[in-house]
Amino acid sequence: MPNYDENIDHDNHSRPDWRLFLRGFKAAFFRTKLWVCTWLVLLLLSLVPAFQTASFFQNTVGSRYPSAELAQDLHSSMGAPSMGLGAVFRQDHAEGLAQLDSSVASGGAVLALIAFLFGVFAAGGWLQVTFEQPERQTLRRFGFGGARYFGRMLRVAILTLVALALVNWLLYGDPWKRLVLGGIMEIPERDWGRLETLESERTVVQLGWIQDGLAAIGFVKVMAWAIYTRTRLVLRDSRSVLIAALATWWTMVKHPVQTMRPLALLLLLEAVFVIGVLGWWHGRLEAGFEVEPTYWRLAAIGGVGQLAIIWRQITRGAYYHCAGRVSQALVVPTDAHPDPWSGTIGGPGGPQYPINDDGYHVSV
C-alpha cells in the first residue's frame, strides 16, 4: 500500500504542464472517502424513484406473467426504445402508468433540485480539500468547505445558468437567425424555420452541425469558466461573485491554453471511459438481456451505470484540483489580496490558523 502523501500533488505554485490532468485525477482518486460519499448521496436519491417504479410493477404484475416474457416486454434501451412496454401492457394499465409518470415526474423534480444543491455544496468541499490538502479527516474538511462556501457557489451556479441561457439565445435565437441566416447565408426571413431556399440539403445539415458544434464549445467554455470562477473565489477568499467572474474571464482570455488544457484532457479521459468503455459494456449487456433476461444481467446493467457516476465524481474532484493548481500559478497574490492558504499553522486535517500581522485568527 503506497504512502498517502505520495499520492497527493503538493506542487501548489509550480507552472502547470500537460501532465497536470493526470496528477489531478490521481489526487482525486486517492481521496476515496470524498467520491464515495458524493456517489452514495446521488445513489440514495436515485433509489427513491427506482423503488417507487419497482413497487408499482410488483403490485401490477405480480406473478401473472412469466418472468422472461415480462422482462422482454417491459425492457427498453437507447438502442431499442421501441421495445419498451408492449402495447397490450400499456392498454391494460394506462391509468396506473399515467399516475406513475406524474408521481415520478413531480418527485424527480424535487430530487433533481436536491442533487443540484448537493453539487453546489460539493464544489466548495472539493476546493477546500484542494487548497488545504489535509492528510486526515478529509471528509470533515470537505463538509466544512461545502458549508462555508455554499452561498458563493450557489451564486456562481445561478450565474452559470444565466450564461448558458445566453449562449443558447445567441446560437438558437434571433442573433443566429439575423446574423448567419439572414446576413451571411442571405436566407429570407420567412424561410428561417425550414431553410427550403438553400440549394443543397448538405448545406442545411452542415449548417446544423456548425450551430450545434458552436453550442457545444460554448457549453464547455461556460462550464470551465464556472469552475475557475469558483476556484478564484476560494483561492482569494473573496465574496463578490461578479468581480471574480469578470476576473476569471480575463484570465482565461490571456491564458487560453493553460486554463483549458487540463480540463479538456480530463473531459477527453471522461468521454473515453464513460462513452467508449462503459458504453460498449452497457450495450453488450443489453444485447444479451434481450436474448436472455436474467436478474444478474439486470444488476450488471445497473452496476455499469453506477460506475459511470463514480467516475464522474472522481473527475469532478480532478477538475477542481487542476483548476486550483492553474489558478495558484496564474493568479499572483498581492498586498491587497494575499494568499489566504499560505502561512497557516495547525495539525494535519484539523483546524488551520492563518497567521497575520496581529498574531493569528481561527478560520473555522
Tab-separated table of C-alpha atoms in Angstrom:
chain	number	residue	atom	x	y	z
A	1	MET	CA	0.000	0.000	0.000
A	2	PRO	CA	1.639	3.299	-1.082
A	3	ASN	CA	2.032	6.139	1.361
A	4	TYR	CA	-0.917	8.532	1.063
A	5	ASP	CA	1.369	11.582	0.939
A	6	GLU	CA	2.972	10.248	-2.223
A	7	ASN	CA	-0.398	10.256	-3.990
A	8	ILE	CA	-1.265	13.911	-3.372
A	9	ASP	CA	0.003	16.733	-5.543
A	10	HIS	CA	1.703	19.323	-3.324
A	11	ASP	CA	3.279	21.462	-6.089
A	12	ASN	CA	0.904	24.365	-5.437
A	13	HIS	CA	2.836	27.058	-7.250
A	14	SER	CA	4.670	25.122	-9.960
A	15	ARG	CA	3.955	26.045	-13.558
A	16	PRO	CA	1.176	23.751	-14.851
A	17	ASP	CA	2.220	21.352	-17.606
A	18	TRP	CA	0.285	18.972	-19.811
A	19	ARG	CA	0.538	16.181	-17.210
A	20	LEU	CA	-1.434	18.196	-14.668
A	21	PHE	CA	-4.665	16.401	-15.585
A	22	LEU	CA	-3.069	13.075	-14.627
A	23	ARG	CA	-1.907	14.425	-11.269
A	24	GLY	CA	-5.341	15.910	-10.725
A	25	PHE	CA	-7.059	12.618	-11.457
A	26	LYS	CA	-4.617	10.768	-9.207
A	27	ALA	CA	-5.164	13.202	-6.338
A	28	ALA	CA	-8.957	12.959	-6.642
A	29	PHE	CA	-8.874	9.162	-6.982
A	30	PHE	CA	-6.975	8.742	-3.710
A	31	ARG	CA	-9.497	10.953	-1.909
A	32	THR	CA	-11.608	7.813	-1.675
A	33	LYS	CA	-13.869	8.959	1.159
A	34	LEU	CA	-14.928	12.039	-0.762
A	35	TRP	CA	-16.036	10.487	-4.031
A	36	VAL	CA	-17.609	7.514	-2.253
A	37	CYS	CA	-19.618	9.914	-0.092
A	38	THR	CA	-20.798	12.032	-3.031
A	39	TRP	CA	-21.676	8.909	-5.017
A	40	LEU	CA	-23.682	7.462	-2.125
A	41	VAL	CA	-25.724	10.643	-1.822
A	42	LEU	CA	-26.657	10.506	-5.511
A	43	LEU	CA	-27.326	6.772	-5.251
A	44	LEU	CA	-29.737	7.281	-2.357
A	45	LEU	CA	-31.552	9.998	-4.281
A	46	SER	CA	-31.896	7.746	-7.335
A	47	LEU	CA	-33.272	4.880	-5.256
A	48	VAL	CA	-36.424	6.847	-4.442
A	49	PRO	CA	-37.963	6.790	-7.963
A	50	ALA	CA	-36.403	3.361	-8.600
A	51	PHE	CA	-38.199	1.764	-5.636
A	52	GLN	CA	-41.362	3.667	-6.492
A	53	THR	CA	-41.345	2.279	-10.034
A	54	ALA	CA	-40.382	-1.221	-8.903
A	55	SER	CA	-43.178	-1.226	-6.346
A	56	PHE	CA	-45.709	-0.239	-8.998
A	57	PHE	CA	-44.706	-3.062	-11.338
A	58	GLN	CA	-44.548	-5.559	-8.487
A	59	ASN	CA	-48.087	-4.710	-7.437
A	60	THR	CA	-49.338	-4.534	-11.017
A	61	VAL	CA	-47.697	-7.590	-12.485
A	62	GLY	CA	-47.235	-9.858	-9.506
A	63	SER	CA	-46.828	-13.400	-10.816
A	64	ARG	CA	-49.337	-13.180	-13.642
A	65	TYR	CA	-46.650	-13.216	-16.355
A	66	PRO	CA	-43.639	-15.499	-16.862
A	67	SER	CA	-40.552	-13.566	-15.778
A	68	ALA	CA	-38.683	-13.863	-19.084
A	69	GLU	CA	-41.700	-12.854	-21.159
A	70	LEU	CA	-42.413	-9.888	-18.913
A	71	ALA	CA	-38.794	-8.740	-18.905
A	72	GLN	CA	-38.650	-8.763	-22.681
A	73	ASP	CA	-41.984	-6.965	-22.945
A	74	LEU	CA	-41.038	-4.227	-20.478
A	75	HIS	CA	-37.408	-3.847	-21.498
A	76	SER	CA	-36.339	-0.713	-23.325
A	77	SER	CA	-32.996	0.892	-24.041
A	78	MET	CA	-31.432	3.699	-26.010
A	79	GLY	CA	-30.605	1.160	-28.694
A	80	ALA	CA	-34.108	-0.278	-28.881
A	81	PRO	CA	-36.626	2.197	-27.417
A	82	SER	CA	-39.495	0.668	-29.368
A	83	MET	CA	-39.253	-2.461	-27.230
A	84	GLY	CA	-40.308	-0.654	-24.075
A	85	LEU	CA	-43.679	-1.547	-22.533
A	86	GLY	CA	-45.669	-3.535	-25.034
A	87	ALA	CA	-48.910	-2.143	-26.447
A	88	VAL	CA	-51.027	-4.700	-24.615
A	89	PHE	CA	-49.469	-3.860	-21.269
A	90	ARG	CA	-49.950	-0.121	-21.849
A	91	GLN	CA	-53.551	-0.675	-22.824
A	92	ASP	CA	-54.315	-2.737	-19.737
A	93	HIS	CA	-52.615	-0.411	-17.267
A	94	ALA	CA	-52.976	3.001	-18.889
A	95	GLU	CA	-54.396	4.718	-15.799
A	96	GLY	CA	-51.771	3.301	-13.443
A	97	LEU	CA	-48.923	4.192	-15.785
A	98	ALA	CA	-50.222	7.756	-16.078
A	99	GLN	CA	-50.293	8.100	-12.279
A	100	LEU	CA	-46.803	6.610	-12.036
A	101	ASP	CA	-45.418	9.028	-14.631
A	102	SER	CA	-46.964	12.005	-12.844
A	103	SER	CA	-45.689	10.895	-9.444
A	104	VAL	CA	-42.171	10.165	-10.673
A	105	ALA	CA	-42.035	13.461	-12.570
A	106	SER	CA	-43.062	15.595	-9.582
A	107	GLY	CA	-40.840	13.682	-7.177
A	108	GLY	CA	-37.992	13.687	-9.673
A	109	ALA	CA	-38.089	17.471	-9.917
A	110	VAL	CA	-37.612	17.756	-6.159
A	111	LEU	CA	-34.832	15.170	-6.198
A	112	ALA	CA	-33.128	16.955	-9.111
A	113	LEU	CA	-33.167	20.189	-7.114
A	114	ILE	CA	-31.649	18.395	-4.112
A	115	ALA	CA	-28.960	16.881	-6.351
A	116	PHE	CA	-28.253	20.321	-7.815
A	117	LEU	CA	-27.846	21.875	-4.369
A	118	PHE	CA	-25.648	18.988	-3.259
A	119	GLY	CA	-23.457	19.602	-6.310
A	120	VAL	CA	-23.121	23.220	-5.211
A	121	PHE	CA	-22.152	22.021	-1.733
A	122	ALA	CA	-19.643	19.511	-3.140
A	123	ALA	CA	-17.908	22.203	-5.189
A	124	GLY	CA	-16.943	24.105	-2.046
A	125	GLY	CA	-15.903	20.878	-0.370
A	126	TRP	CA	-13.596	19.807	-3.185
A	127	LEU	CA	-11.975	23.238	-3.324
A	128	GLN	CA	-11.447	23.311	0.441
A	129	VAL	CA	-9.612	19.990	0.250
A	130	THR	CA	-7.717	21.052	-2.881
A	131	PHE	CA	-6.185	24.122	-1.278
A	132	GLU	CA	-5.868	22.937	2.316
A	133	GLN	CA	-4.620	19.435	1.375
A	134	PRO	CA	-5.475	17.752	4.675
A	135	GLU	CA	-3.894	14.359	5.205
A	136	ARG	CA	-6.545	13.210	7.693
A	137	GLN	CA	-10.181	13.969	8.404
A	138	THR	CA	-10.689	14.848	4.747
A	139	LEU	CA	-14.424	14.224	4.926
A	140	ARG	CA	-14.741	16.668	7.803
A	141	ARG	CA	-12.794	19.339	5.907
A	142	PHE	CA	-14.884	18.590	2.817
A	143	GLY	CA	-18.062	19.252	4.779
A	144	PHE	CA	-16.611	22.411	6.287
A	145	GLY	CA	-15.690	23.797	2.876
A	146	GLY	CA	-19.061	22.892	1.420
A	147	ALA	CA	-20.890	24.732	4.191
A	148	ARG	CA	-18.539	27.727	4.267
A	149	TYR	CA	-18.673	28.475	0.540
A	150	PHE	CA	-22.213	27.281	-0.180
A	151	GLY	CA	-23.678	30.765	-0.689
A	152	ARG	CA	-20.925	31.810	-3.069
A	153	MET	CA	-21.047	28.555	-5.002
A	154	LEU	CA	-24.828	28.873	-5.327
A	155	ARG	CA	-24.497	32.372	-6.789
A	156	VAL	CA	-21.952	31.050	-9.293
A	157	ALA	CA	-24.369	28.252	-10.238
A	158	ILE	CA	-27.155	30.774	-10.886
A	159	LEU	CA	-24.766	32.943	-12.913
A	160	THR	CA	-23.749	29.848	-14.890
A	161	LEU	CA	-27.369	29.091	-15.762
A	162	VAL	CA	-27.744	32.658	-16.993
A	163	ALA	CA	-24.595	32.334	-19.117
A	164	LEU	CA	-25.806	29.044	-20.615
A	165	ALA	CA	-29.166	30.630	-21.416
A	166	LEU	CA	-27.290	33.469	-23.144
A	167	VAL	CA	-25.272	31.006	-25.243
A	168	ASN	CA	-28.486	29.213	-26.206
A	169	TRP	CA	-30.118	32.512	-27.214
A	170	LEU	CA	-27.103	33.619	-29.256
A	171	LEU	CA	-26.879	30.372	-31.227
A	172	TYR	CA	-30.524	29.352	-31.485
A	173	GLY	CA	-32.316	32.690	-31.200
A	174	ASP	CA	-32.515	35.958	-33.124
A	175	PRO	CA	-28.740	36.719	-33.232
A	176	TRP	CA	-28.020	33.495	-35.158
A	177	LYS	CA	-31.007	33.900	-37.412
A	178	ARG	CA	-30.309	37.532	-38.282
A	179	LEU	CA	-26.513	37.410	-38.488
A	180	VAL	CA	-25.920	33.971	-40.007
A	181	LEU	CA	-29.134	33.002	-41.773
A	182	GLY	CA	-30.178	36.462	-42.884
A	183	GLY	CA	-26.780	38.182	-43.181
A	184	ILE	CA	-24.222	35.583	-44.257
A	185	MET	CA	-26.467	32.980	-45.925
A	186	GLU	CA	-28.913	35.596	-47.295
A	187	ILE	CA	-31.926	33.459	-46.484
A	188	PRO	CA	-35.227	35.387	-46.434
A	189	GLU	CA	-36.787	35.806	-43.013
A	190	ARG	CA	-39.887	33.829	-43.966
A	191	ASP	CA	-37.684	30.738	-44.512
A	192	TRP	CA	-35.570	30.853	-41.331
A	193	GLY	CA	-37.556	27.977	-39.876
A	194	ARG	CA	-37.405	25.434	-42.739
A	195	LEU	CA	-34.395	26.638	-44.810
A	196	GLU	CA	-36.088	25.469	-48.004
A	197	THR	CA	-34.452	28.192	-50.124
A	198	LEU	CA	-30.979	26.666	-49.706
A	199	GLU	CA	-29.810	24.861	-52.812
A	200	SER	CA	-28.464	21.721	-51.140
A	201	GLU	CA	-29.659	19.512	-48.309
A	202	ARG	CA	-25.990	19.033	-47.398
A	203	THR	CA	-25.725	22.756	-46.732
A	204	VAL	CA	-28.649	22.544	-44.324
A	205	VAL	CA	-27.024	19.614	-42.490
A	206	GLN	CA	-23.624	21.305	-42.348
A	207	LEU	CA	-25.191	24.494	-41.065
A	208	GLY	CA	-26.856	22.491	-38.296
A	209	TRP	CA	-23.548	20.830	-37.446
A	210	ILE	CA	-21.839	24.211	-37.186
A	211	GLN	CA	-24.614	25.536	-34.982
A	212	ASP	CA	-24.550	22.522	-32.675
A	213	GLY	CA	-20.736	22.474	-32.624
A	214	LEU	CA	-20.561	26.110	-31.577
A	215	ALA	CA	-23.184	25.409	-28.913
A	216	ALA	CA	-21.071	22.516	-27.576
A	217	ILE	CA	-17.958	24.704	-27.498
A	218	GLY	CA	-19.903	27.451	-25.750
A	219	PHE	CA	-21.222	24.980	-23.174
A	220	VAL	CA	-17.718	23.664	-22.435
A	221	LYS	CA	-16.277	27.174	-22.153
A	222	VAL	CA	-19.043	28.299	-19.807
A	223	MET	CA	-18.599	25.263	-17.566
A	224	ALA	CA	-14.822	25.781	-17.484
A	225	TRP	CA	-15.356	29.444	-16.658
A	226	ALA	CA	-17.683	28.427	-13.818
A	227	ILE	CA	-15.070	26.026	-12.400
A	228	TYR	CA	-12.363	28.695	-12.478
A	229	THR	CA	-14.721	31.295	-11.015
A	230	ARG	CA	-15.477	29.041	-8.035
A	231	THR	CA	-11.782	28.315	-7.695
A	232	ARG	CA	-10.868	32.002	-7.724
A	233	LEU	CA	-13.455	32.788	-5.048
A	234	VAL	CA	-11.944	30.192	-2.718
A	235	LEU	CA	-8.339	30.992	-3.642
A	236	ARG	CA	-8.782	34.689	-2.852
A	237	ASP	CA	-11.420	34.056	-0.156
A	238	SER	CA	-13.451	36.790	-1.875
A	239	ARG	CA	-17.208	37.215	-1.776
A	240	SER	CA	-18.040	39.171	-4.923
A	241	VAL	CA	-19.074	36.580	-7.490
A	242	LEU	CA	-19.425	39.145	-10.279
A	243	ILE	CA	-15.902	40.522	-9.810
A	244	ALA	CA	-14.476	37.007	-9.624
A	245	ALA	CA	-16.385	36.038	-12.774
A	246	LEU	CA	-15.064	39.011	-14.750
A	247	ALA	CA	-11.515	38.477	-13.496
A	248	THR	CA	-11.726	34.778	-14.377
A	249	TRP	CA	-12.941	35.595	-17.870
A	250	TRP	CA	-9.966	37.906	-18.410
A	251	THR	CA	-7.531	35.298	-17.085
A	252	MET	CA	-8.948	32.703	-19.485
A	253	VAL	CA	-8.617	35.172	-22.377
A	254	LYS	CA	-4.966	35.853	-21.529
A	255	HIS	CA	-4.071	32.202	-20.869
A	256	PRO	CA	-6.374	30.079	-23.041
A	257	VAL	CA	-4.034	27.083	-23.329
A	258	GLN	CA	-3.008	26.855	-19.673
A	259	THR	CA	-6.568	27.204	-18.402
A	260	MET	CA	-8.332	24.938	-20.882
A	261	ARG	CA	-5.724	22.230	-21.490
A	262	PRO	CA	-6.070	20.260	-18.217
A	263	LEU	CA	-9.874	20.492	-18.215
A	264	ALA	CA	-10.089	19.479	-21.880
A	265	LEU	CA	-7.827	16.462	-21.303
A	266	LEU	CA	-9.904	15.425	-18.300
A	267	LEU	CA	-13.061	15.769	-20.394
A	268	LEU	CA	-11.490	13.592	-23.083
A	269	LEU	CA	-10.494	10.996	-20.481
A	270	GLU	CA	-14.021	11.024	-19.078
A	271	ALA	CA	-15.584	10.649	-22.523
A	272	VAL	CA	-13.294	7.761	-23.492
A	273	PHE	CA	-14.047	5.803	-20.343
A	274	VAL	CA	-17.756	6.565	-19.929
A	275	ILE	CA	-18.812	6.504	-23.576
A	276	GLY	CA	-16.168	4.228	-25.044
A	277	VAL	CA	-15.595	1.622	-22.337
A	278	LEU	CA	-18.738	1.695	-20.214
A	279	GLY	CA	-20.974	2.474	-23.179
A	280	TRP	CA	-19.659	-0.558	-25.064
A	281	TRP	CA	-20.033	-2.748	-21.977
A	282	HIS	CA	-23.566	-1.491	-21.377
A	283	GLY	CA	-24.517	-2.216	-24.978
A	284	ARG	CA	-23.221	-5.773	-24.769
A	285	LEU	CA	-25.147	-6.404	-21.561
A	286	GLU	CA	-28.381	-5.033	-23.015
A	287	ALA	CA	-27.995	-7.094	-26.172
A	288	GLY	CA	-27.617	-10.208	-24.020
A	289	PHE	CA	-30.558	-9.157	-21.850
A	290	GLU	CA	-32.890	-9.121	-24.840
A	291	VAL	CA	-31.943	-12.735	-25.575
A	292	GLU	CA	-31.643	-13.997	-22.008
A	293	PRO	CA	-33.322	-11.670	-19.461
A	294	THR	CA	-31.898	-12.635	-16.078
A	295	TYR	CA	-31.563	-10.776	-12.800
A	296	TRP	CA	-27.781	-10.820	-12.873
A	297	ARG	CA	-27.746	-9.114	-16.267
A	298	LEU	CA	-30.150	-6.501	-14.973
A	299	ALA	CA	-27.915	-5.941	-11.931
A	300	ALA	CA	-24.869	-5.695	-14.188
A	301	ILE	CA	-26.571	-3.033	-16.335
A	302	GLY	CA	-27.297	-1.021	-13.193
A	303	GLY	CA	-23.740	-1.563	-11.978
A	304	VAL	CA	-22.288	-0.142	-15.185
A	305	GLY	CA	-24.417	2.960	-14.720
A	306	GLN	CA	-23.149	3.364	-11.174
A	307	LEU	CA	-19.557	3.028	-12.384
A	308	ALA	CA	-20.200	5.938	-14.728
A	309	ILE	CA	-21.493	8.050	-11.840
A	310	ILE	CA	-18.480	7.107	-9.687
A	311	TRP	CA	-16.102	8.043	-12.483
A	312	ARG	CA	-17.917	11.372	-12.825
A	313	GLN	CA	-17.433	12.080	-9.114
A	314	ILE	CA	-13.705	11.370	-9.362
A	315	THR	CA	-13.219	13.537	-12.431
A	316	ARG	CA	-15.196	16.313	-10.774
A	317	GLY	CA	-12.649	16.399	-7.966
A	318	ALA	CA	-9.883	16.293	-10.577
A	319	TYR	CA	-11.372	19.321	-12.376
A	320	TYR	CA	-11.189	21.392	-9.199
A	321	HIS	CA	-7.717	20.120	-8.369
A	322	CYS	CA	-6.415	21.169	-11.793
A	323	ALA	CA	-8.239	24.488	-11.669
A	324	GLY	CA	-6.746	25.118	-8.233
A	325	ARG	CA	-3.189	24.471	-9.386
A	326	VAL	CA	-3.617	26.572	-12.538
A	327	SER	CA	-5.160	29.425	-10.550
A	328	GLN	CA	-2.364	29.365	-7.983
A	329	ALA	CA	0.151	29.686	-10.812
A	330	LEU	CA	-1.678	32.437	-12.724
A	331	VAL	CA	-3.404	34.467	-10.006
A	332	VAL	CA	-0.469	36.072	-8.211
A	333	PRO	CA	-1.137	37.220	-4.610
A	334	THR	CA	-0.838	40.957	-3.927
A	335	ASP	CA	-0.688	43.091	-0.795
A	336	ALA	CA	-4.368	43.903	-1.245
A	337	HIS	CA	-5.254	40.270	-1.907
A	338	PRO	CA	-2.753	37.970	-0.181
A	339	ASP	CA	-2.907	34.208	-0.416
A	340	PRO	CA	-5.151	33.051	2.463
A	341	TRP	CA	-3.841	29.491	2.086
A	342	SER	CA	-0.212	30.283	2.920
A	343	GLY	CA	1.282	30.819	6.354
A	344	THR	CA	-1.065	28.622	8.349
A	345	ILE	CA	-0.471	26.593	11.474
A	346	GLY	CA	-2.405	23.652	12.786
A	347	GLY	CA	-2.383	19.872	12.836
A	348	PRO	CA	-2.896	17.961	9.579
A	349	GLY	CA	-6.559	17.500	8.882
A	350	GLY	CA	-7.590	19.767	11.731
A	351	PRO	CA	-8.406	23.462	12.090
A	352	GLN	CA	-5.963	25.793	10.304
A	353	TYR	CA	-4.993	29.156	11.780
A	354	PRO	CA	-3.865	31.762	9.203
A	355	ILE	CA	-1.041	33.907	10.570
A	356	ASN	CA	-1.275	37.677	10.146
A	357	ASP	CA	0.485	40.746	11.496
A	358	ASP	CA	-1.654	40.797	14.628
A	359	GLY	CA	-0.956	37.175	15.577
A	360	TYR	CA	-3.455	34.638	14.226
A	361	HIS	CA	-7.164	34.085	13.973
A	362	VAL	CA	-9.249	30.971	13.694
A	363	SER	CA	-10.618	30.262	10.225
A	364	VAL	CA	-13.238	27.698	11.293
